[in-house]
Amino acid sequence: MEFRSLKLIDRFQWVFTRMGIDYGTMRKILNLKLIMDSRRIPTAIQNNKKGKDDTGQGNNMLKSLWMYALFSVMPGIMAFIPIPIFSKISIIMGISMFLIMSTMISDFSSVLLDIRDKNILMAFPVDSRTLSAAKLVHICIYLSLITGSLNFIPLIGIAYSEGILMGLLLLLMLVFMVMVVIFLTSLMYVLVLKKFDGEKLKDLISSIQIMLTVAMTLGYQVVARMFEFSNVHVQFTPKWWTILLPPTWFAAPFALLSGQSGFLYILLAILGVCLPLVFIILHFKVITPLFEANLVKLNTSDKHASKAYNRRQVRVKKLSKIFCRSKDEQAAFQFGYRMLSSERELKQKVYPSMALSIVFPFILGATLVSDTGGISQALESFRTSNQYLWIYFSVLILPSVFIFVGRSKYYKGAWLYKVLPIEDPYPIISGTYKSAIIKFGVPPFFITAVLMVILAGIRVVPHMGIAFINTIYMVLIISMLNGTSLPFSRSFQVTQDGHMKGSLAGMVCTGLLGGLHLLLIKFSTPLIDYIVFLILFVILIPFWKHALRTTWEEIHS
């Protein structure tokens, strides 16, 4: 298989040769990496993958470029807004840098942190410089494609509204920006690997993905409210701290070409042109050797991590004895909790939803602030109203999370269930669901509920309990609708129809239970609230057994 990108790189063969790189070997490694990437499913289209089988036809990475092009609409709109060119380019570059950095972390962490090629190829006459160059060029190829897709509309918009020269300058600045992104991402990984072991780095990547998801959601809310002030005249005067904002480095040349002047604009322009070149040289000379030297730590874990793991296992064992009766259910609880803690792909899918379940109810609170005219008025309105029922927007997100309890990277090991001396699969399913609720359900709901109590007062405590019981009911209803399956027995690549059905069921149940809760509030007294909570809790016990009770024959069928 021959790639057009390799034919383009062939024209710059002399550059690699002068750098002491074996170009022929590098090209063969690149060709193999590109073939493997054509079969990899990027994050952008991962949830749209239909069916259980992947035929491998077509290049999945290239197909995802259409999804990335959709993200160019928001920065593309900025290109047509009549505001100063410095502010316009700063916003476009800021959005683009954010999206490219998030893509770099979500889709290319596995490429940057892959040590398998080093273990295999270093046994052959391949020097480390050639291998590192192949890895860097490999990343640059796809980052160029993704950057072009993410900035397709902004490039056209700037060329149309500001002129062809400005459009070409934006293209050059995007190249410099990619250099900065590569350097910053590699530097972050080197610093973490220098200080911690590989598990810490993997946890950091997951944490960054969660923060990026939440920040993007908040960013869209902020941008949506910014457009309400379209008649406000935008005027930006750079300050000394502007130097700390990389997007302004790349916007300064546009300001100088448009006729603006000043020492800060000149300094920012110099930084935007010179620093990316310095960064890419440092990447080759300093970062890459340190990075390669520390990659071996990806397969290690320190003693402190082992001690923390042992303490966690003791805690999990205590929790299993509290919430589970039989020995089989306790064993399933402990096994489920360990699997949920170790399944990194599962956490990358679930944790962003958990974070949003905390943030989303308070995003709606921003509307109350704008409607009442201030924070103090909004807080007073919150204390005397039923606004604490916004917690049901948190409840809406959480039940769909439990669809993923049946998924696992190690789903082929599900044969273990068949050899267990257990006549009834109920303890396995019940114990795992309880561990999932404690791990994924309790923490975000508890944080949201505590904040609601702080804002609305002690009177809402029983209502928070009722909302949590309703969350468990929804989990059980969704499990009944989708059909009970053994935990961790299916691949993440299976069809998403069950997830969609569960999400729709969660929306319907949230509306019904939230409506009933609102009706309860009309007759609310402290005594009635606690009685309703106790009734729901007592009914939950037999309903739990009914919803999860199944047989081996039903599961195998």
Coordinates of C-alpha atoms in Angstrom, one line a residue:
M1 CA 0.0 0.0 0.0
E2 CA 1.4 3.4 -1.1
F3 CA 0.4 6.6 0.6
R4 CA 0.4 10.1 -0.9
S5 CA 2.0 11.6 2.2
L6 CA 5.0 9.4 1.7
K7 CA 5.4 10.6 -1.9
L8 CA 5.4 14.1 -0.6
I9 CA 8.0 13.3 2.1
D10 CA 10.2 11.8 -0.6
R11 CA 10.8 15.2 -1.9
F12 CA 12.5 16.2 1.3
Q13 CA 14.7 13.1 1.6
W14 CA 17.8 15.2 1.5
V15 CA 16.7 17.0 4.8
F16 CA 16.6 13.7 6.7
T17 CA 19.8 12.4 5.1
R18 CA 21.7 15.5 6.3
M19 CA 20.3 15.0 9.8
G20 CA 22.0 11.6 9.9
I21 CA 18.7 9.6 9.5
D22 CA 18.5 6.4 7.4
Y23 CA 15.7 7.6 5.1
G24 CA 15.1 4.2 3.5
T25 CA 14.5 2.5 6.8
M26 CA 12.5 5.4 8.1
R27 CA 10.2 5.3 5.1
K28 CA 9.6 1.5 5.6
I29 CA 8.7 2.1 9.2
L30 CA 6.4 5.0 8.3
N31 CA 4.6 2.9 5.7
L32 CA 4.0 0.1 8.2
K33 CA 2.7 2.6 10.8
L34 CA 0.3 4.2 8.3
I35 CA -1.1 0.8 7.4
M36 CA -1.7 0.0 11.0
D37 CA -3.3 3.4 11.6
S38 CA -5.7 2.8 8.7
R39 CA -7.2 0.0 10.8
R40 CA -7.3 2.0 14.1
I41 CA -10.6 3.6 15.1
P42 CA -10.1 7.2 16.1
T43 CA -12.0 8.7 19.1
A44 CA -14.0 11.0 16.7
I45 CA -15.8 8.0 15.1
Q46 CA -15.4 5.4 17.8
N47 CA -19.0 5.7 19.0
N48 CA -20.4 5.7 15.5
K49 CA -18.9 2.3 14.6
K50 CA -21.7 0.0 13.7
G51 CA -21.7 -3.7 13.9
K52 CA -19.6 -6.2 15.7
D53 CA -17.1 -6.9 12.9
D54 CA -14.5 -4.6 11.4
T55 CA -13.7 -5.6 7.9
G56 CA -10.7 -3.3 7.8
Q57 CA -11.9 -1.8 4.5
G58 CA -10.9 1.9 4.1
N59 CA -8.9 4.2 6.2
N60 CA -10.7 4.9 9.5
M61 CA -8.4 7.8 10.2
L62 CA -9.2 9.6 7.0
K63 CA -12.9 8.9 7.5
S64 CA -12.7 10.7 10.8
L65 CA -11.5 13.9 9.1
W66 CA -15.1 14.7 8.2
M67 CA -16.0 14.7 11.9
Y68 CA -13.1 17.0 12.7
A69 CA -14.2 19.3 9.8
L70 CA -17.5 19.8 11.7
F71 CA -15.6 21.3 14.6
S72 CA -14.2 23.9 12.3
V73 CA -17.6 25.6 12.1
M74 CA -17.3 27.4 15.4
P75 CA -13.9 29.0 14.8
G76 CA -15.0 29.5 11.2
I77 CA -17.8 31.7 12.4
M78 CA -15.2 33.9 14.1
A79 CA -13.5 34.6 10.8
F80 CA -16.6 36.5 9.5
I81 CA -17.3 38.5 12.7
P82 CA -16.3 42.2 12.3
I83 CA -13.8 42.5 15.2
P84 CA -10.1 43.5 15.2
I85 CA -7.9 40.9 13.4
F86 CA -5.7 40.4 16.5
S87 CA -8.7 39.3 18.6
K88 CA -10.2 37.3 15.7
I89 CA -7.0 35.3 15.1
S90 CA -6.3 34.9 18.9
I91 CA -9.8 33.2 19.3
I92 CA -9.4 31.0 16.2
M93 CA -5.9 29.9 17.2
G94 CA -7.0 29.4 20.8
I95 CA -9.9 27.1 19.8
S96 CA -7.7 25.3 17.3
M97 CA -4.9 24.8 19.7
F98 CA -7.3 23.4 22.3
L99 CA -8.9 20.9 19.9
I100 CA -5.5 19.8 18.5
M101 CA -4.1 19.3 21.9
S102 CA -7.1 17.3 23.0
T103 CA -6.8 15.2 19.8
M104 CA -3.1 14.7 20.5
I105 CA -3.8 13.4 23.9
S106 CA -6.8 11.2 23.1
D107 CA -5.7 9.7 19.8
F108 CA -1.9 9.9 19.7
S109 CA -1.0 9.0 23.3
S110 CA -0.9 5.4 22.3
V111 CA 1.5 6.3 19.5
L112 CA 3.7 8.5 21.6
L113 CA 3.9 6.0 24.4
D114 CA 4.2 2.9 22.3
I115 CA 7.4 1.0 23.2
R116 CA 6.6 -2.2 21.2
D117 CA 8.2 -0.9 18.0
K118 CA 11.4 -0.1 19.9
N119 CA 11.5 -3.5 21.4
I120 CA 11.1 -5.2 18.0
L121 CA 13.1 -2.9 15.7
M122 CA 16.1 -2.2 17.9
A123 CA 17.0 -5.9 17.5
F124 CA 17.6 -5.0 13.8
P125 CA 20.2 -2.5 12.5
V126 CA 17.9 0.4 13.2
D127 CA 19.4 3.3 15.2
S128 CA 17.3 5.2 17.7
R129 CA 17.5 8.5 15.8
T130 CA 15.8 6.9 12.7
L131 CA 13.1 5.3 14.9
S132 CA 12.5 8.6 16.7
A133 CA 12.3 10.5 13.4
A134 CA 9.8 8.0 12.0
K135 CA 7.6 8.4 15.1
L136 CA 7.7 12.2 14.9
V137 CA 7.0 12.3 11.1
H138 CA 4.2 9.8 11.7
I139 CA 2.5 12.1 14.2
C140 CA 3.1 15.2 12.0
I141 CA 1.4 13.6 9.0
Y142 CA -1.8 13.0 10.8
L143 CA -1.6 16.2 12.9
S144 CA -1.3 18.1 9.6
L145 CA -4.5 16.4 8.2
I146 CA -6.4 17.0 11.5
T147 CA -5.2 20.6 11.7
G148 CA -6.3 21.2 8.1
S149 CA -9.7 19.7 8.8
L150 CA -10.2 21.7 12.0
N151 CA -9.2 24.9 10.3
F152 CA -10.7 24.4 6.8
I153 CA -13.6 26.9 7.3
P154 CA -11.4 29.5 9.2
L155 CA -8.8 29.4 6.4
I156 CA -11.5 30.1 3.8
G157 CA -13.1 32.7 6.0
I158 CA -9.9 34.6 6.7
A159 CA -8.8 34.5 3.0
Y160 CA -12.3 35.8 2.0
S161 CA -12.7 38.5 4.7
E162 CA -9.1 39.6 5.1
G163 CA -7.4 38.7 1.8
I164 CA -5.4 35.8 0.4
L165 CA -2.2 37.0 2.1
M166 CA -3.8 36.7 5.5
G167 CA -5.1 33.3 4.6
L168 CA -1.6 32.1 3.7
L169 CA -0.2 33.6 6.8
L170 CA -2.8 31.7 8.9
L171 CA -1.6 28.5 7.2
L172 CA 2.0 29.2 8.2
M173 CA 1.0 30.1 11.8
L174 CA -0.9 26.8 12.0
V175 CA 2.3 24.9 11.1
F176 CA 4.1 26.8 13.9
M177 CA 1.3 26.0 16.3
V178 CA 1.5 22.3 15.6
M179 CA 5.2 22.4 16.4
V180 CA 4.3 24.0 19.8
V181 CA 1.7 21.4 20.5
I182 CA 4.1 18.5 19.8
F183 CA 6.7 20.0 22.0
L184 CA 4.3 20.8 24.9
T185 CA 2.7 17.4 24.8
S186 CA 6.1 15.5 24.8
L187 CA 7.4 17.8 27.5
M188 CA 4.4 17.1 29.7
Y189 CA 5.0 13.3 29.3
V190 CA 8.7 13.6 30.0
L191 CA 8.1 15.5 33.2
V192 CA 5.6 13.0 34.4
L193 CA 7.7 10.0 33.5
K194 CA 10.7 11.6 35.1
K195 CA 8.9 12.0 38.4
F196 CA 6.4 9.1 38.4
D197 CA 5.9 5.7 37.0
G198 CA 3.9 4.6 33.9
E199 CA 0.6 4.2 35.7
K200 CA 0.7 7.8 36.9
L201 CA 1.1 8.9 33.3
K202 CA -1.8 6.8 32.2
D203 CA -3.9 8.2 35.0
L204 CA -2.8 11.7 34.0
I205 CA -3.9 11.1 30.4
S206 CA -7.4 10.0 31.6
S207 CA -7.6 13.0 33.9
I208 CA -6.8 15.4 31.1
Q209 CA -9.4 13.8 28.9
I210 CA -12.0 14.4 31.6
M211 CA -10.9 18.0 32.1
L212 CA -11.0 18.6 28.4
T213 CA -14.5 17.2 28.1
V214 CA -15.8 19.4 30.9
A215 CA -13.9 22.4 29.7
M216 CA -15.3 22.0 26.2
T217 CA -18.8 21.7 27.5
L218 CA -18.3 24.8 29.6
G219 CA -16.6 26.6 26.7
Y220 CA -19.6 26.1 24.5
Q221 CA -21.9 27.5 27.2
V222 CA -19.7 30.6 27.5
V223 CA -19.4 31.1 23.8
A224 CA -23.2 30.8 23.4
R225 CA -23.6 33.6 26.0
M226 CA -20.9 35.7 24.4
F227 CA -22.9 35.9 21.2
E228 CA -25.7 37.6 23.0
F229 CA -23.5 40.7 23.2
S230 CA -23.0 41.0 19.4
N231 CA -23.5 44.7 19.4
V232 CA -20.7 45.4 21.9
H233 CA -17.6 47.0 20.3
V234 CA -14.5 44.8 20.9
Q235 CA -11.3 46.6 21.7
F236 CA -8.2 44.7 23.0
T237 CA -5.1 46.3 24.3
P238 CA -2.2 43.8 24.9
K239 CA -0.7 43.7 28.4
W240 CA 2.6 42.1 29.6
W241 CA 0.8 38.9 30.7
T242 CA -0.4 38.5 27.1
I243 CA 3.1 36.9 26.5
L244 CA 1.9 33.9 28.5
L245 CA -0.9 33.1 26.0
P246 CA 0.5 31.2 23.0
P247 CA -2.5 32.0 20.7
T248 CA -1.6 35.7 20.8
W249 CA 1.9 34.8 19.6
F250 CA 0.4 33.6 16.3
A251 CA -2.1 36.5 16.1
A252 CA 0.6 39.3 16.4
P253 CA 1.9 39.1 12.8
F254 CA -1.7 39.7 11.6
A255 CA -1.9 42.8 13.8
L256 CA 1.4 44.2 12.4
L257 CA 0.3 43.5 8.8
S258 CA -3.0 45.3 9.4
G259 CA -1.2 48.5 10.5
Q260 CA -1.1 48.2 14.3
S261 CA 2.2 48.8 16.0
G262 CA 3.8 48.6 19.4
F263 CA 6.6 46.8 21.3
L264 CA 4.3 44.0 22.6
Y265 CA 3.0 43.2 19.1
I266 CA 6.6 43.0 17.8
L267 CA 7.7 40.8 20.7
L268 CA 4.7 38.5 20.4
A269 CA 5.3 38.1 16.6
I270 CA 9.0 37.2 17.3
L271 CA 7.8 34.6 19.8
G272 CA 5.3 33.2 17.4
V273 CA 7.9 32.7 14.7
C274 CA 11.1 31.9 16.6
L275 CA 9.8 29.8 19.6
P276 CA 8.2 27.0 17.5
L277 CA 11.5 26.6 15.6
V278 CA 13.4 26.5 19.0
F279 CA 10.9 24.1 20.4
I280 CA 11.2 21.6 17.5
I281 CA 15.0 21.7 17.7
L282 CA 14.8 21.1 21.5
H283 CA 12.4 18.3 20.8
F284 CA 15.0 16.5 18.7
K285 CA 18.0 17.3 20.8
V286 CA 16.7 17.2 24.4
I287 CA 13.1 15.9 24.7
T288 CA 13.4 12.9 22.5
P289 CA 16.4 11.3 24.2
L290 CA 14.9 11.9 27.6
F291 CA 11.5 10.6 26.4
E292 CA 13.0 7.4 25.0
A293 CA 15.1 6.9 28.1
N294 CA 12.1 7.1 30.4
L295 CA 9.6 5.1 28.2
V296 CA 10.7 1.9 29.9
K297 CA 9.0 3.2 33.1
L298 CA 5.6 2.6 31.4
N299 CA 5.8 -1.0 32.4
T300 CA 6.8 -0.3 36.0
S301 CA 5.0 0.8 39.2
D302 CA 6.6 2.1 42.3
K303 CA 6.4 0.8 45.8
H304 CA 4.1 3.6 46.9
A305 CA 1.6 2.6 44.2
S306 CA 1.8 -1.0 45.5
K307 CA 1.1 0.2 49.1
A308 CA -1.8 2.3 47.9
Y309 CA -3.2 -0.7 45.9
N310 CA -3.1 -2.9 49.1
R311 CA -4.9 -0.3 51.1
R312 CA -7.5 0.0 48.4
Q313 CA -8.1 -3.8 48.4
V314 CA -8.6 -3.8 52.2
R315 CA -11.2 -1.0 51.8
V316 CA -13.0 -2.8 49.0
K317 CA -13.1 -6.0 51.0
K318 CA -14.8 -4.1 53.9
L319 CA -17.3 -2.5 51.5
S320 CA -18.2 -5.9 50.1
K321 CA -19.0 -7.2 53.5
I322 CA -21.2 -4.2 54.2
F323 CA -23.3 -4.3 51.0
C324 CA -23.3 -8.0 50.1
R325 CA -24.6 -10.9 52.1
S326 CA -23.3 -14.1 50.5
K327 CA -19.7 -15.1 49.9
D328 CA -20.3 -15.3 46.2
E329 CA -21.7 -11.8 46.0
Q330 CA -18.8 -10.4 48.0
A331 CA -16.3 -12.1 45.7
A332 CA -18.2 -10.6 42.7
F333 CA -18.2 -7.2 44.3
Q334 CA -14.4 -7.3 44.9
F335 CA -13.7 -8.7 41.4
G336 CA -16.0 -6.1 39.8
Y337 CA -14.4 -3.2 41.7
R338 CA -10.9 -4.3 40.7
M339 CA -12.0 -4.6 37.0
L340 CA -13.7 -1.2 37.0
S341 CA -10.5 0.3 38.6
S342 CA -8.1 -1.3 36.1
E343 CA -10.2 -0.9 32.8
R344 CA -8.6 2.2 31.5
E345 CA -10.8 2.3 28.3
L346 CA -13.9 1.9 30.4
K347 CA -12.8 4.8 32.7
Q348 CA -12.1 7.0 29.6
K349 CA -15.7 6.5 28.5
V350 CA -17.3 6.7 31.9
Y351 CA -15.4 9.4 33.8
P352 CA -16.2 12.3 31.4
S353 CA -19.9 11.5 31.9
M354 CA -19.4 11.4 35.7
A355 CA -17.7 14.8 35.5
L356 CA -20.5 16.2 33.4
S357 CA -23.1 14.9 35.8
I358 CA -21.6 17.1 38.5
V359 CA -21.1 20.2 36.3
F360 CA -24.3 20.1 34.2
P361 CA -26.8 21.0 37.0
F362 CA -24.8 24.1 37.8
I363 CA -24.4 25.1 34.2
L364 CA -28.2 25.6 34.3
G365 CA -27.7 27.7 37.4
A366 CA -25.9 30.3 35.2
T367 CA -29.3 30.9 33.5
L368 CA -30.8 31.7 37.0
V369 CA -28.0 34.2 37.7
S370 CA -28.6 36.0 34.4
D371 CA -32.4 36.0 35.0
T372 CA -32.3 37.3 38.5
G373 CA -29.5 39.9 37.9
G374 CA -26.9 38.8 40.3
I375 CA -25.4 36.0 42.4
S376 CA -26.9 37.1 45.7
Q377 CA -30.4 37.3 44.2
A378 CA -29.9 33.9 42.5
L379 CA -28.9 32.3 45.9
E380 CA -31.9 33.7 47.6
S381 CA -34.2 32.4 44.8
F382 CA -32.5 29.0 45.0
R383 CA -33.2 28.7 48.8
T384 CA -36.9 29.4 48.4
S385 CA -37.6 27.4 45.2
N386 CA -37.5 23.9 43.8
Q387 CA -34.3 24.5 41.8
Y388 CA -32.6 21.7 43.7
L389 CA -34.5 19.3 41.4
W390 CA -31.8 20.2 38.8
I391 CA -30.0 17.2 40.3
Y392 CA -32.2 15.1 38.0
F393 CA -30.1 16.3 35.1
S394 CA -27.2 14.7 37.0
V395 CA -29.3 11.6 37.4
L396 CA -30.1 11.6 33.6
I397 CA -26.4 11.1 32.7
L398 CA -25.5 8.5 35.3
P399 CA -27.8 5.5 34.4
S400 CA -26.4 5.2 30.8
V401 CA -22.9 4.8 32.4
F402 CA -23.9 1.4 33.7
I403 CA -24.4 0.1 30.1
F404 CA -20.6 -0.1 30.0
V405 CA -20.3 -2.5 32.9
G406 CA -20.8 -5.3 30.5
R407 CA -17.9 -4.2 28.3
S408 CA -14.3 -5.0 28.8
K409 CA -11.0 -5.0 27.0
Y410 CA -10.5 -8.6 28.3
Y411 CA -14.0 -9.8 27.3
K412 CA -12.5 -13.0 25.9
G413 CA -11.8 -14.1 29.4
A414 CA -15.6 -14.4 30.1
W415 CA -15.2 -18.2 29.8
L416 CA -14.2 -18.0 33.4
Y417 CA -17.9 -17.7 34.3
K418 CA -18.6 -21.1 32.8
V419 CA -16.2 -23.0 35.0
L420 CA -17.2 -21.3 38.3
P421 CA -19.1 -23.6 40.7
I422 CA -22.0 -21.2 40.9
E423 CA -25.5 -22.5 40.1
D424 CA -27.1 -19.0 39.9
P425 CA -25.5 -16.0 38.0
Y426 CA -27.5 -13.6 40.2
P427 CA -24.6 -13.1 42.8
I428 CA -22.1 -12.3 40.0
I429 CA -24.4 -9.7 38.5
S430 CA -25.7 -8.2 41.8
G431 CA -22.2 -7.9 43.3
T432 CA -20.8 -6.2 40.2
Y433 CA -23.7 -3.8 39.9
K434 CA -23.3 -2.8 43.6
S435 CA -19.5 -2.2 43.0
A436 CA -20.4 -0.1 39.9
I437 CA -22.9 2.0 41.9
I438 CA -20.4 2.7 44.7
K439 CA -17.6 3.5 42.3
F440 CA -19.4 5.4 39.5
G441 CA -22.7 6.4 41.1
V442 CA -22.1 7.5 44.6
P443 CA -19.1 9.9 44.2
P444 CA -20.6 12.3 41.6
F445 CA -24.1 12.2 43.1
F446 CA -22.7 12.8 46.6
I447 CA -20.7 15.9 45.4
T448 CA -23.7 17.3 43.6
A449 CA -26.1 16.6 46.5
V450 CA -23.8 18.2 49.1
L451 CA -23.6 21.3 46.9
M452 CA -27.3 21.4 46.6
V453 CA -27.7 21.1 50.4
I454 CA -25.3 23.9 50.9
L455 CA -27.1 26.1 48.4
A456 CA -30.7 25.2 49.3
G457 CA -30.5 24.2 53.0
I458 CA -31.0 21.2 55.2
R459 CA -34.6 20.8 54.0
V460 CA -33.5 19.1 50.7
V461 CA -31.7 16.2 52.4
P462 CA -34.5 13.7 52.0
H463 CA -35.1 14.9 48.5
M464 CA -31.5 14.1 47.6
G465 CA -32.0 10.6 49.1
I466 CA -35.2 10.2 47.0
A467 CA -33.3 11.3 43.8
F468 CA -30.5 8.8 44.5
I469 CA -33.0 5.9 45.1
N470 CA -34.6 6.9 41.8
T471 CA -31.2 6.7 40.1
I472 CA -30.9 3.0 41.2
Y473 CA -34.4 2.3 39.9
M474 CA -33.4 3.7 36.5
V475 CA -30.3 1.6 36.4
L476 CA -32.4 -1.5 37.1
I477 CA -35.1 -0.6 34.5
I478 CA -32.4 0.0 31.8
S479 CA -30.8 -3.3 32.7
M480 CA -34.2 -5.1 32.3
L481 CA -34.8 -3.3 28.9
N482 CA -31.4 -4.2 27.5
G483 CA -31.4 -7.7 28.8
T484 CA -29.1 -8.9 31.6
S485 CA -25.7 -9.9 30.5
L486 CA -22.6 -11.1 32.4
P487 CA -20.2 -8.3 33.5
F488 CA -17.2 -7.6 31.4
S489 CA -18.2 -10.2 28.8
R490 CA -18.6 -8.0 25.7
S491 CA -16.2 -5.9 23.6
F492 CA -16.3 -2.1 23.5
Q493 CA -16.6 -2.4 19.7
V494 CA -20.0 -4.0 19.7
T495 CA -23.0 -2.2 18.4
Q496 CA -24.1 0.9 20.3
D497 CA -27.8 0.2 19.9
G498 CA -28.1 -1.0 23.5
H499 CA -26.4 2.2 24.7
M500 CA -28.9 4.3 22.7
K501 CA -31.9 2.4 24.0
G502 CA -30.6 2.8 27.6
S503 CA -30.1 6.5 27.1
L504 CA -33.6 7.0 25.7
A505 CA -35.0 4.9 28.6
G506 CA -33.1 6.9 31.0
M507 CA -34.5 10.2 29.6
V508 CA -38.1 8.8 29.8
C509 CA -37.6 7.5 33.4
T510 CA -35.9 10.7 34.5
G511 CA -38.9 12.7 33.2
L512 CA -41.4 10.4 34.9
L513 CA -39.7 10.1 38.2
G514 CA -38.7 13.8 38.2
G515 CA -42.3 14.7 37.6
L516 CA -43.5 12.5 40.4
H517 CA -40.9 14.1 42.7
L518 CA -42.2 17.5 41.7
L519 CA -45.7 16.4 42.5
L520 CA -44.5 15.1 45.9
I521 CA -43.1 18.6 46.7
K522 CA -46.6 20.1 46.5
F523 CA -47.6 18.0 49.6
S524 CA -44.1 18.1 51.1
T525 CA -43.5 18.1 54.8
P526 CA -40.3 16.8 56.5
L527 CA -42.3 13.8 57.8
I528 CA -43.8 12.9 54.4
D529 CA -40.4 13.3 52.7
Y530 CA -38.7 10.8 55.0
I531 CA -41.7 8.4 54.8
V532 CA -41.5 8.4 51.0
F533 CA -37.8 7.8 51.1
L534 CA -38.2 4.8 53.4
I535 CA -41.0 3.3 51.3
L536 CA -38.9 3.6 48.1
F537 CA -35.9 2.0 49.9
V538 CA -38.0 -0.9 51.2
I539 CA -39.5 -1.5 47.7
L540 CA -36.0 -1.3 46.1
I541 CA -34.8 -4.5 47.8
P542 CA -37.3 -7.0 46.2
F543 CA -37.2 -5.0 42.9
W544 CA -33.4 -5.3 42.8
K545 CA -33.7 -9.1 43.1
H546 CA -36.5 -9.2 40.5
A547 CA -34.6 -7.0 37.9
L548 CA -31.3 -8.8 38.1
R549 CA -32.5 -12.4 38.7
T550 CA -31.7 -14.6 35.7
T551 CA -30.5 -18.1 34.8
W552 CA -27.5 -19.4 32.9
E553 CA -29.9 -20.6 30.1
E554 CA -31.3 -17.1 29.6
I555 CA -27.8 -15.6 29.5
H556 CA -26.5 -18.1 27.0
S557 CA -29.6 -17.7 24.8

